[in-house]
Each structure stands twice: as structure tokens, then as C-alpha cells.
Coordinates of C-alpha atoms and ligand atoms in Angstrom, one line a residue:
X735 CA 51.4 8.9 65.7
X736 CA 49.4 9.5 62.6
X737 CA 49.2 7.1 60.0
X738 CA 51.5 7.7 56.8
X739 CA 48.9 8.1 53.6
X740 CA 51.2 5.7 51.8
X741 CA 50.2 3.3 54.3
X742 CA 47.1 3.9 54.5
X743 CA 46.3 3.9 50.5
X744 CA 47.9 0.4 50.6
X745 CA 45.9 -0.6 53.4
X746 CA 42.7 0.2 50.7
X747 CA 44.0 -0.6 47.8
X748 CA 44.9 -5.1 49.4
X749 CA 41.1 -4.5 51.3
X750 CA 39.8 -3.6 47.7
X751 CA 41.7 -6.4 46.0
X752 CA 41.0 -9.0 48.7
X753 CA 37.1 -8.4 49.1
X754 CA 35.8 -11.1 47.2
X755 CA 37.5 -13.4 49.4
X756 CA 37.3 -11.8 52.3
X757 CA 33.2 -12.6 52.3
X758 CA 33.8 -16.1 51.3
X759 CA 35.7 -16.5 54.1
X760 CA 33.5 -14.7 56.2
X761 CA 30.6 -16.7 55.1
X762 CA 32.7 -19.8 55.8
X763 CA 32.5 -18.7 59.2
X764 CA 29.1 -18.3 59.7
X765 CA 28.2 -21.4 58.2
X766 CA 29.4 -23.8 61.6
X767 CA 27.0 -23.8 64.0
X768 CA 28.9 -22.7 67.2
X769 CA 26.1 -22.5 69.5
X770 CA 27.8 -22.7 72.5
X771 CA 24.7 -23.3 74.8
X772 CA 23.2 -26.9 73.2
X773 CA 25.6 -29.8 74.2
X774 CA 25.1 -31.3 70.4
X775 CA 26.6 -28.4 69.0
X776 CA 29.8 -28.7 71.0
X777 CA 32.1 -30.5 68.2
X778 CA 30.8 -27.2 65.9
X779 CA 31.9 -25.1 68.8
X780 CA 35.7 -26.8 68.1
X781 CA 35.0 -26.7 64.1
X782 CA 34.9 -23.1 64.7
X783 CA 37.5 -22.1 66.9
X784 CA 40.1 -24.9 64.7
X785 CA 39.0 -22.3 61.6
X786 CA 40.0 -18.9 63.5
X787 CA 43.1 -21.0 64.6
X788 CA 44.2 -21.4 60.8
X789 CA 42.6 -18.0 59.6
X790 CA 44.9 -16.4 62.5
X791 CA 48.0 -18.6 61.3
X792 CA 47.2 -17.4 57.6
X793 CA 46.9 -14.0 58.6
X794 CA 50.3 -14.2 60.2
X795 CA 49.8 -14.3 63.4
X796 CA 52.0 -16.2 66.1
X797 CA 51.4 -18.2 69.2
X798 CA 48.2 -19.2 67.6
X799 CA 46.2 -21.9 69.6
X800 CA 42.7 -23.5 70.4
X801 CA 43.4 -23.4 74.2
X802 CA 41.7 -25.8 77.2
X803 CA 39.0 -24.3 79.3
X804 CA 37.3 -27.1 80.6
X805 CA 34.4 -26.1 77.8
X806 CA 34.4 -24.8 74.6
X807 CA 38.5 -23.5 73.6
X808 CA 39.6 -19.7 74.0
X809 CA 41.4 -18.8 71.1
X810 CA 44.7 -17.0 71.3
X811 CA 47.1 -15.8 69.2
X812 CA 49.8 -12.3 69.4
X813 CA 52.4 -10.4 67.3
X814 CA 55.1 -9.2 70.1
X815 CA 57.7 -7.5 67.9
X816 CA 56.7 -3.7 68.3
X817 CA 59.3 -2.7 71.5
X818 CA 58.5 0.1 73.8
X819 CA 54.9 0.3 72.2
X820 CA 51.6 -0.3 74.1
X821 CA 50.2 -4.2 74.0
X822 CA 46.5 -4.8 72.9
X823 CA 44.3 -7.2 74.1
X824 CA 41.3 -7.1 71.4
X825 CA 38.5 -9.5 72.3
X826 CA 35.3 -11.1 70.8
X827 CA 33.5 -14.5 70.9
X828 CA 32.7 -17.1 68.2
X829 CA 29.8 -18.7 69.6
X830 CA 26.3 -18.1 68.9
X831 CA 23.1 -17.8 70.2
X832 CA 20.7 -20.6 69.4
X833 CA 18.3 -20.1 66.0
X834 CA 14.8 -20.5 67.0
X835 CA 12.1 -20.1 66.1
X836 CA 13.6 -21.4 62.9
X837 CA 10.8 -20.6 60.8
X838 CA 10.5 -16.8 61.2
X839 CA 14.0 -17.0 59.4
X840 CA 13.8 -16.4 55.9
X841 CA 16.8 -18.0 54.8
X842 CA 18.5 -20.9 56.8
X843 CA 20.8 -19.3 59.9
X844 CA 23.8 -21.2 58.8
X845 CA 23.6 -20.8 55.1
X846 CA 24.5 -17.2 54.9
X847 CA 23.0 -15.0 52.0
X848 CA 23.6 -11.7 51.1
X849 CA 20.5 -9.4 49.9
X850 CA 21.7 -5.6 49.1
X851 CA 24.1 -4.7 51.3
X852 CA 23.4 -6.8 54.4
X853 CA 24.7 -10.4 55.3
X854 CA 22.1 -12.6 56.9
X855 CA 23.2 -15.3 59.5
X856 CA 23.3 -16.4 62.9
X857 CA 26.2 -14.7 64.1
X858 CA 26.8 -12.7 61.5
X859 CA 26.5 -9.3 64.0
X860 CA 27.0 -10.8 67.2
X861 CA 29.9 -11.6 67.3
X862 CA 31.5 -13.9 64.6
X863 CA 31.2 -10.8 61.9
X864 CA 33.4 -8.3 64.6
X865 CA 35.8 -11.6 65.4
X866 CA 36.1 -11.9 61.7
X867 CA 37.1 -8.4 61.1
X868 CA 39.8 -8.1 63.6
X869 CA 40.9 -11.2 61.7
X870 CA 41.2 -9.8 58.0
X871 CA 42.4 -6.2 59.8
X872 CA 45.3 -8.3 61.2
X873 CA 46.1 -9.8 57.8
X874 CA 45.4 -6.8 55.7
X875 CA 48.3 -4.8 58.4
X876 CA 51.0 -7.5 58.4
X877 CA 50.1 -8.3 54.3
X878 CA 50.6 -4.2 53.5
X879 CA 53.4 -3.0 56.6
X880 CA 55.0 -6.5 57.7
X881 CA 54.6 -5.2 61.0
X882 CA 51.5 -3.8 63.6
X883 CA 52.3 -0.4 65.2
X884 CA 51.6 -2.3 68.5
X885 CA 52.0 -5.5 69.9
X886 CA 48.8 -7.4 69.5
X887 CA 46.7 -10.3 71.9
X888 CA 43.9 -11.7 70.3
X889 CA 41.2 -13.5 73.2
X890 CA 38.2 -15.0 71.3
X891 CA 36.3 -16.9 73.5
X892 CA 33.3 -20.0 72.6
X893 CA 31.0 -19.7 75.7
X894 CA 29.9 -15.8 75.8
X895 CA 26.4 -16.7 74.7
X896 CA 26.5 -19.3 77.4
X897 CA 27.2 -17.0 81.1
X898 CA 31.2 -17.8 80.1
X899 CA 31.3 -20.0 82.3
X900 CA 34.7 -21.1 82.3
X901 CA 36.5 -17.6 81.1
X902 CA 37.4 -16.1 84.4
X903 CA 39.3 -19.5 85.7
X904 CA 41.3 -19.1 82.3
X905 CA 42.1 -15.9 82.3
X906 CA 43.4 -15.8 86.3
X907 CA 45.6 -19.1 84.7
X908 CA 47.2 -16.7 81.7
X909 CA 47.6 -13.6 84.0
X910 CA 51.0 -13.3 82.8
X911 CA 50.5 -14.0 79.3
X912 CA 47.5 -11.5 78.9
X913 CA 49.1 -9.0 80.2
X914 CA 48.2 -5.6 78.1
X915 CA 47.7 -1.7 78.3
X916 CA 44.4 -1.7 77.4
X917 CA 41.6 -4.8 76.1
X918 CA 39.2 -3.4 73.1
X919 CA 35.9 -5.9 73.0
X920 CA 34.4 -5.9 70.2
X921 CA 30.7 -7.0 70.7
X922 CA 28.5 -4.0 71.2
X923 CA 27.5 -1.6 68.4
X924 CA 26.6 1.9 66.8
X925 CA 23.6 3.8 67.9
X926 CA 20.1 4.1 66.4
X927 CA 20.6 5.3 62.8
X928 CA 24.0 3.9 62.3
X929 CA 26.0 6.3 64.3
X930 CA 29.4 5.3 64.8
X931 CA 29.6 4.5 69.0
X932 CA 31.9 3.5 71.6
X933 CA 30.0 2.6 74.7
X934 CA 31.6 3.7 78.1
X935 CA 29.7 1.7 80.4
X936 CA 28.1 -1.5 81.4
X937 CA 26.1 -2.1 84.3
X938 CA 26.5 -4.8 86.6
X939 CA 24.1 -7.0 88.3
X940 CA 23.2 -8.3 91.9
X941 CA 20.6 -10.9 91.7
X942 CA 18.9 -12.0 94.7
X943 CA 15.4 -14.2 96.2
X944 CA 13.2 -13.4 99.6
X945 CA 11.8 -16.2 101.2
X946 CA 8.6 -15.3 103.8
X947 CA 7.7 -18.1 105.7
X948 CA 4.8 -18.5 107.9
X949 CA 3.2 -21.8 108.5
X950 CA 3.7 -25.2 107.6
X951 CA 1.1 -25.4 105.5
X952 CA -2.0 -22.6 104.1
X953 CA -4.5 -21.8 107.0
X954 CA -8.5 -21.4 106.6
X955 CA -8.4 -17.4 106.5
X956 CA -12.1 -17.5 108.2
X957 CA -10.5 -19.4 111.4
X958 CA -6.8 -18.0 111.3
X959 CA -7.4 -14.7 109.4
X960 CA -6.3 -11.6 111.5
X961 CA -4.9 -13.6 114.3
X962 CA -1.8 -14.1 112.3
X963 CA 0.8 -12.7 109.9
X964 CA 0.2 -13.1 105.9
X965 CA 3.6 -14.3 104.1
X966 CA 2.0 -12.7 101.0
X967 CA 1.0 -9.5 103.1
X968 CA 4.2 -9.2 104.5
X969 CA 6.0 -10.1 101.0
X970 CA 4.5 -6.7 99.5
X971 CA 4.9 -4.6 102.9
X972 CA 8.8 -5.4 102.4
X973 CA 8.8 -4.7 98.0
X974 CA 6.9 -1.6 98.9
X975 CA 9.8 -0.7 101.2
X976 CA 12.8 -1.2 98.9
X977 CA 11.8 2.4 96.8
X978 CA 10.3 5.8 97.0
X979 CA 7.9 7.6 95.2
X980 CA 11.0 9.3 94.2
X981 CA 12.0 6.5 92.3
X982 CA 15.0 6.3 95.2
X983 CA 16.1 2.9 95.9
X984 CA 15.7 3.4 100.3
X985 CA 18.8 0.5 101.2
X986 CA 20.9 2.5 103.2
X987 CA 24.5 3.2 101.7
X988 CA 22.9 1.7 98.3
X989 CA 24.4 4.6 96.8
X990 CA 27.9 5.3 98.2
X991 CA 29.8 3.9 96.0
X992 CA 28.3 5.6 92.9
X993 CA 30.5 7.2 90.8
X994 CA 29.1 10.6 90.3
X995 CA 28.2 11.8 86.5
X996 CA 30.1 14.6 85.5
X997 CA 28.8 17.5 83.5
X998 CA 30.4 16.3 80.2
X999 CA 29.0 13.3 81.0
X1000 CA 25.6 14.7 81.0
X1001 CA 25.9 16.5 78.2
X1002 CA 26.6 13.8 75.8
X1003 CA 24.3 11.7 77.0
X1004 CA 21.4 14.5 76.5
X1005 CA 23.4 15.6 72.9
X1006 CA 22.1 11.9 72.0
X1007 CA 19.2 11.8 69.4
X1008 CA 16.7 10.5 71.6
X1009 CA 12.7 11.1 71.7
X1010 CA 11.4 10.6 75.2
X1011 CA 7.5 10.4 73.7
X1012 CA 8.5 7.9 70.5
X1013 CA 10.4 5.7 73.0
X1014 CA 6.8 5.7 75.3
X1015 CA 4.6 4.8 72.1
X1016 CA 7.5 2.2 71.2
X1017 CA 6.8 0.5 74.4
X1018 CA 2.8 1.3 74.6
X1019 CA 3.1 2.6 77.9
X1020 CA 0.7 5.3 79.3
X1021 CA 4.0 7.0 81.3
X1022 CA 7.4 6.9 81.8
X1023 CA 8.8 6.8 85.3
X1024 CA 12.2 6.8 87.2
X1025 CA 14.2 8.2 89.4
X1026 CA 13.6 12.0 89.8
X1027 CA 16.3 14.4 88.8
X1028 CA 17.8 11.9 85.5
X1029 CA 16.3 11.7 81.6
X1030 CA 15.4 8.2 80.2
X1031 CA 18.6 7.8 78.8
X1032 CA 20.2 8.1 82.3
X1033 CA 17.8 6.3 84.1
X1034 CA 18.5 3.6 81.7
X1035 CA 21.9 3.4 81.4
X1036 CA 24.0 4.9 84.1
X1037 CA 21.7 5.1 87.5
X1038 CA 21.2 1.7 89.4
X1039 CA 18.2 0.0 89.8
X1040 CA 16.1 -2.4 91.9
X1041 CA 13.5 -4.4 90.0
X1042 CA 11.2 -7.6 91.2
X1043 CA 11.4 -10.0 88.2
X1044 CA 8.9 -12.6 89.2
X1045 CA 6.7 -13.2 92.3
X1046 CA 4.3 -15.9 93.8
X1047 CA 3.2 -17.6 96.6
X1048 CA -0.4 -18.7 97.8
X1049 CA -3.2 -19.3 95.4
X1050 CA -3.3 -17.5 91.8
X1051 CA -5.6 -20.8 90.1
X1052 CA -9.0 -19.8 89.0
X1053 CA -12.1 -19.0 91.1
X1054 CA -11.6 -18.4 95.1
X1055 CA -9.3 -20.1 97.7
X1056 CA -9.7 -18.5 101.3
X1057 CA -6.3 -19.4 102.7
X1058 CA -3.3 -17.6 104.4
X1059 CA -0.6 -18.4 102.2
X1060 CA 2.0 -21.0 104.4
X1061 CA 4.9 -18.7 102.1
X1062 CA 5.7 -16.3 100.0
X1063 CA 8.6 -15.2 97.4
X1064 CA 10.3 -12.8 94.9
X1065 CA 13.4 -12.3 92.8
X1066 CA 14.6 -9.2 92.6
X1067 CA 17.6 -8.1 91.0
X1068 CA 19.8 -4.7 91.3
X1069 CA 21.4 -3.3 88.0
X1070 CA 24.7 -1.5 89.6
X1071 CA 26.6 0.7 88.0
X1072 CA 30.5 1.6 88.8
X1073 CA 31.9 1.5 91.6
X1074 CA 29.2 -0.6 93.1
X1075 CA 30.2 -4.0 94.0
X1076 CA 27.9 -6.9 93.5
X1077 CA 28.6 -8.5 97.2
X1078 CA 28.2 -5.3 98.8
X1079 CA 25.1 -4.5 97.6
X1080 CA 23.9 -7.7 98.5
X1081 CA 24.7 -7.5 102.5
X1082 CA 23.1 -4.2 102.1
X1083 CA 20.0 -5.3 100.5
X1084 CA 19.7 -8.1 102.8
X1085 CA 19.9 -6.0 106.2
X1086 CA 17.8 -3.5 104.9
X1087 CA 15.0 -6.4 104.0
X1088 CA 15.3 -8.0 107.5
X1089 CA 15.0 -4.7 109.1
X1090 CA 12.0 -4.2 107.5
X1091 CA 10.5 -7.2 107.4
X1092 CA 6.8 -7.6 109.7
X1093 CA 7.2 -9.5 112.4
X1094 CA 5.2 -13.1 112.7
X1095 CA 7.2 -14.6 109.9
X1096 CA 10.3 -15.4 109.0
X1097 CA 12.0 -13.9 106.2
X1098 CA 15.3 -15.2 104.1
X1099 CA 17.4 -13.3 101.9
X1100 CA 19.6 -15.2 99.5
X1101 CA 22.0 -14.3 96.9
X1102 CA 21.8 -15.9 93.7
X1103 CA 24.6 -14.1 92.0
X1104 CA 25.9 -10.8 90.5
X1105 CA 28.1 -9.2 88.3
X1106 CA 30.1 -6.0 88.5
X1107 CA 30.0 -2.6 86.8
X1108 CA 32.5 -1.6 84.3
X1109 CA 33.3 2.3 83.1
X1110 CA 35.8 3.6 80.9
X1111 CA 35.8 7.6 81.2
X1112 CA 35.3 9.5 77.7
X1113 CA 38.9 11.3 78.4
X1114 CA 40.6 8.1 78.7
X1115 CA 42.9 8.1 76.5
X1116 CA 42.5 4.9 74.5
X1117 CA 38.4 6.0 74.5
X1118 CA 40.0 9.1 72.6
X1119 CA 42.5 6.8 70.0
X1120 CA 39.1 4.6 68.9
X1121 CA 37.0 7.8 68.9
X1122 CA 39.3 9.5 66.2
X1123 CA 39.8 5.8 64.5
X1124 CA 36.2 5.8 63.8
X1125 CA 35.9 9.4 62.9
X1126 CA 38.4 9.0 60.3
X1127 CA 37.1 6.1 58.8
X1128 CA 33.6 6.5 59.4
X1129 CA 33.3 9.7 58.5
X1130 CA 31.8 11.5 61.5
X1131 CA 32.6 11.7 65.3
X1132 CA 31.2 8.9 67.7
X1133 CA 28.7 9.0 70.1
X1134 CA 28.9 8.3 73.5
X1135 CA 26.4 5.5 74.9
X1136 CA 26.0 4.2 78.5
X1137 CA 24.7 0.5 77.8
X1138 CA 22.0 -0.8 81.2
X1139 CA 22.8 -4.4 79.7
X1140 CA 26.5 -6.2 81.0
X1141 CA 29.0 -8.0 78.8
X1142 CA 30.5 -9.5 82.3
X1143 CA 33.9 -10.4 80.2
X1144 CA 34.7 -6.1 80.9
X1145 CA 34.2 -6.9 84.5
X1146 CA 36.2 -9.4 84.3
X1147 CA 39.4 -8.4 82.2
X1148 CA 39.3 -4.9 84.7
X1149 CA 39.1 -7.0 87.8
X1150 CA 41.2 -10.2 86.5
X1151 CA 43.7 -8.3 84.5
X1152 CA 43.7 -4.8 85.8
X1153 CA 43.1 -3.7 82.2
X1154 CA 40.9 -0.5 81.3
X1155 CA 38.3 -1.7 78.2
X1156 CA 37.6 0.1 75.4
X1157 CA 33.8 -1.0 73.7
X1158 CA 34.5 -0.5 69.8
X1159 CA 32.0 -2.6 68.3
X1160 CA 30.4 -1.8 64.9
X1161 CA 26.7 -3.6 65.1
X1162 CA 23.7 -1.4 63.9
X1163 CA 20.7 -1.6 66.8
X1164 CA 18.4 -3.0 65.0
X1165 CA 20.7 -6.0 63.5
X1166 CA 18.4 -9.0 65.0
X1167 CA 21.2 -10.0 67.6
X1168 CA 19.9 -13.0 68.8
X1169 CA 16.7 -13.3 67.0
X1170 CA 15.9 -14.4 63.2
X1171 CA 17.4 -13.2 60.6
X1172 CA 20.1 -11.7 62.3
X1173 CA 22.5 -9.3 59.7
X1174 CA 25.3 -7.2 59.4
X1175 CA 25.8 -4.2 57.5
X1176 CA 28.8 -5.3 55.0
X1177 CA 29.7 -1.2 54.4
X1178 CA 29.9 -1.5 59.0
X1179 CA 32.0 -4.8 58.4
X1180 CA 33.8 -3.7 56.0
X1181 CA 34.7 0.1 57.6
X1182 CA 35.2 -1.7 60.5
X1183 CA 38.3 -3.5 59.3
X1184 CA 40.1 0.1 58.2
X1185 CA 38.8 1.4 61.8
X1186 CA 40.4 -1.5 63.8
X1187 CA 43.4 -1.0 62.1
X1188 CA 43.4 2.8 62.2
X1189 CA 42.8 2.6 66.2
X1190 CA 46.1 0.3 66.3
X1191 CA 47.9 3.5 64.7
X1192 CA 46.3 5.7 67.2
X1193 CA 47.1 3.7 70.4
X1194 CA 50.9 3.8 69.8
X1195 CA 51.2 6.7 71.7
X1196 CA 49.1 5.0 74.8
X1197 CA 50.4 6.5 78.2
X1198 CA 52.0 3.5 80.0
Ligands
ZN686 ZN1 28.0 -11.0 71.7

């Protein structure tokens, strides 16, 4: 359904009247200290969720509540009263990341300031400025209509910055009142040089430790020294097994479960701007490698991975120790990508690692958690609604971007509540997300606002 211009020029006209206090009330926001992850900011983490609970009430919302997790509240609220139309489920989080170093910020994290035309604060991007825009968009619709083209769910959660730990036992609690046609998270962004974005996928993890074992304690190498098996030896014989100078990760049936990249896909990944040799000096590396057959950009975002992220065993101090280590250890970690599943992968790494593991010691495989994949295809057709929401307002088409991080909430609200997810976040890449001096474009924030409500005008039509 397209948007009448009355509505739309009344929609600008109460954002234009109202943006004085709009930023007041934005920095208002930003100035509690919700850091979810330091147990001394906890009552902050309540200060803030009690303020969205009465910004959402003045907005006119319904239903609105600071609701039990066991940690920090979820905050809910809806507006049910558009029959027959789609139901949203629009999601962010109002806790923080912690500020330090505190003194490579040049103004105080929780006294926000604006220079030019960006806000500086902790949180200001990630994610209280996106929470606070869905706020004002869902003020400045019922303020200007009386009514949202589609019935609403607002899910803005206090531990994101903190592994969420107690989300998923919350939101299998309120199946039934979650219930939606499609969840649109807010907490990713555009792409380099502020071009609008919706981001299709996230990648999942699988996170896992080998143990090699040999003897109780180090032997004298001189005495015991090719008599016997080295944990360390046999450590690296097994990490040099896991890939191929192909880049090919060698578990068997590692791949099955891979959904395949289509041409379009391709194409708008490669139609990205994207500088394969800026990205190597970026990084100061003499090469770039990967998996042969994908660019960067795919290697990066939508191919699985298998990485070692730390390893030790035997002696590393200064000077010489000739031992045979008594053990032997790394962590390595998988980045999956749809459909692969996290506990899967794991009995599949595991095999794979014990079949190739040298005799002489013992090795152990242990799981020390995952995460799953999430994907929503371009053609989908709420993907299409936010892509023509932000075309209209921002002024040029999106771009498509495959993210290698995970925001394990998508995971979550596919697997928990059978809901496709939309990524419409409006971030630039280079806002300081969890680092000093973190900022927000106030043009983004304040584009954002119109966007969010324009992509409520385009879902009405939502298959159901
Ligand atoms: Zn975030």
C-alpha cells in the first residue's frame, strides 16, 4: 500500500516541529549508564528500561512493561488494533557496552554532546540511538494518523552487550505473545560511505577446545625423545589436518548443509564498493588468502570458516627447556553460515579430529558452545518493503551486506519464534561501536525515524 502524501507531509511537518525535543530526549537516554555487563551498573540497567517504559506509554503505546528475566528487564510494549494486517516484532537493546579506556574519550560517555552533525555517547549508535528512534517513529505515527498501518511488538532487551543470557528462556515463555509475521532488529548499520543497507546474513558460531595428552608430567627429550609421542607434535599434525591448501575446511560433510549462493547473490555482493588491495594495506598484510573460488567479501561474510584462536602447551618462557610437553591444547572456533547447525558441526569436527589424531596420546574434543546461522533471502518480501522504505527516504537504493559477525538474538527469534528477520539498522561503519567516542549521524537518526515508519506502510501488504 503506498503511503498517502498527506500523510506523509504530516508525518514531516510533527518530526520538524518536535525535533528539539526529540534530542533532548534522546540525550536523556544516553545519559544512564546501562552497561549491562558490570554488576554496579545494574540499577542504571532498570533506570533505563523504567525510561523506555514511560517514553513508550507517552508515545501511546499499550501493554507497555519492564518485564522479569531473571537479569536485566525486556521491555515490551504493542498496538493491536490494525485487523487482517501483518504483526511486527521490531527489536533493539538498551544496554551498553562498557567505556574504557575512559580517557581516549573526548567528552565524558554519559554526558552526551553534539559537535556538527554527530551525537557523541556511549550508546548513542549501538543501540540506544536505533531503540530511540523506533520510539519517536511510534509517536510521530499514532501523534499524526491515530493508528499504525500494522499491528506493532516492541522487544527491547538489557543484556545484548552481555551474551543475552537470559533472552532465549524469555522469549520460549512469551511464545504466544510474540507471535508476529516478521521481527526487524535494528542493531546493524549502513555500509562504508554511508550507504543505506540491510544486511541478509549473520553467521553463526561453533566453538570448540582439543586436549592432547601424553604423560603425567614433561619428559627429559634427551632420554624420552623419539621413543615416544609429542602432545605438541601431535597438536599441529591434527590443526594441519583440519584445511587444505585450498583453503577447504577437510571435516567430512562440513559442508552439506550449506546453503548454496545464488547468482543474484553473487552479484550484489561483487556490485559492493570494495578494494581488495586498500583492504590488504588497511590490515598491513603481505597477502590475502581464503578459500579458492570466493572474493574477500565472500570469504568474509557468507563461506564458513575454521580458525585456531589461541594455542599452548609445553615451554614458551625464555632461553631453552628440553622437554616433551606432558600436554597440549587449542581453541578453535567454526564461523557457520545457514543452514549449518552449531551441534552438528561439532560431532563432525570432533570425529574428524579423533580420526586424525597420531596415535601415543590421547586426544579430547570438547564443545564449548555455538550459535547458529541466520539468512533472510534478498527476494523476501519484507527484505523488499525495508529496501524501498529506505530508498524513499534515503534517497538511493540499499545495498546488500552479508555480516561474518552474529547478533545470536536473529538465531534466536527464527528458531524460538519461527519468525523470518529483517536487519534495518541505520549505523555508519565507522561510528566507534564499542570503543571511545562512539557517535551517531543525527541526519542517519533522524531519516531513520521517517524510514521505520515508511517500512510499517510497506509491510501491510506482507504475504501471511
Ligand atoms: Zn548492538
Amino acid at each position: 500500500m503506498a503511503t498517502m502524501p498527506d500523510d506523509l507531509a504530516a508525518l514531516d511537518a510533527y518530526l520538524a516541529a518536535t525535533r528539539d525535543d526529540r534530542l533532548e530526549s534522546y540525550m536523556a537516554f544516553l545519559r544512564i549508564p546501562s552497561i549491562s555487563a558490570l554488576p554496579e551498573h545494574a540499577a542504571d540497567c532498570r533506570r533505563a528500561a523504567d525510561w523506555l517504559v514511560e517514553a513508550m506509554t507517552t508515545a501511546g503505546l499499550e501493554h507497555v512493561e519492564a518485564a522479569e528475566t531473571g537479569g536485566h528487564p525486556v521491555v515490551y510494549a504493542d498496538w493491536l488494533h490494525a485487523p487482517g494486517a501483518p504483526t511486527i516484532l521490531a527489536y533493539g537493546h538498551y544496554d551498553v557496552q562498557p567505556v574504557d579506556p575512559l580517557d581516549l574519550w573526548t567528552s565524558p560517555p554519559f554526558e552526551p554532546v553534539v559537535v556538527r552533525d554527530r551525537i557523541l555517547a556511549r550508546g548513542a549508535a549501538d543501540d540506544k540511538g536505533q531503540v530511540h528512534a523506533h520510539v519517536m517513529a511510534a509517536g510521530a505515527i499514532l501523534a499524526t494518523r491515530g493508528a499504525f498501518p500494522v499491528n506493532v511488538k516492541y522487544l527491547f532487551e538489557g543484556e545484548e552487550e552481555s551474551s543475552s543470557v537470559h533472552l532465549d528462556a524469555w522469549l520460549a515463555s512469551e511464545r504466544d505473545r510474540l507471535g508476529a509475521d516478521v521481527a526487524i532488529v535494528s542493531d546493524s548499520g549502513f555500509f562504508e560511505g554511508n550507504l543505506p543497507a540491510i544486511t541478509l546474513s549473520l553467521r553463526g558460531l561453533m566453538y570448540a577446545q582439543i586436549d592432547v595428552v601424553g604423560t603425567a608430567v614433561d619428559l627429559h627429550s634427551g632420554t624420552y625423545g623419539g621413543a615416544v609421542q609429542n602432545p605438541a607434535n601431535a597438536l599441529a599434525t591434527i590443526i594441519a589436518g583440519l584445511k587444505g591448501p585450498d583453503g577447504r575446511i577437510r571435516i567430512p560433510g562440513f559442508y552439506d548443509d550449506v546453503v548454496p549462493l545464488s547468482e543474484s547473490d553473487r552479484a550484489s555482493l561483487a556490485a559492493l564498493p570494495f578494494d581488495d588491495a586498500a583492504y590488504q594495506r588497511q590490515l598491513g598484510l603481505p597477502a590475502l588468502v581464503g578459500e579458492v573460488g570466493y572474493t574477500t567479501l565472500e570469504r568474509r561474510g557468507v563461506r564458513p570458516t575454521l580458525d585456531v584462536n589461541g594455542i599452548w602447551g609445553g615451554f614458551t618462557g625464555e632461553g631453552s627447556k628440553t622437554i616433551i610437553p606432558a600436554h597440549a591444547h587449542a581453541k578453535v572456533s567454526c564461523r557457520l553460515v545457514a543452514d549449518q547447525d552449531p551441534d552438528r558441526i561439532f560431532e563432525a569436527f570432533r570425529s574428524y579430529v579423533e580420526e586424525i589424531a597420531p596415535p601415543g596420546v590421547t586426544t579430547i574434543v570438547r564443545y564449548l558452545g555455538g550459535g547458529s546461522p541466520s539468512l533472510t533471502p534478498m527476494d523476501h518480501p519484507a527484505t523488499r518493503a525495508a529496501a524501498r522504505a529506505l530508498e524513499a527516504t534515503f534517497g538511493r537504493a540499499p545495498v546488500y551486506i552479508r555480516e561474518g559477525g552474529s547478533i545470536p538474538v536473529c538465531a534466536s527469534f527464527a528458531s524460538i519464534l519461527g519468525l523470518p528477520v529483517v536487519l534495518l539498522g541505520f549505523t555508519q561503519p565507522d561510528d566507534n561501536a564499542h570503543a571511545p567516542n562512539e557517535w551517531m549521524d543525527l541526519r542517519n537518526y533522524e531519516t531513520a525515524i521517517r524510514a521505520i515508519a515508511q517500512t510499517f506502510d510497506e509491510l501491510v501488504d506482507l504475504p501471511r
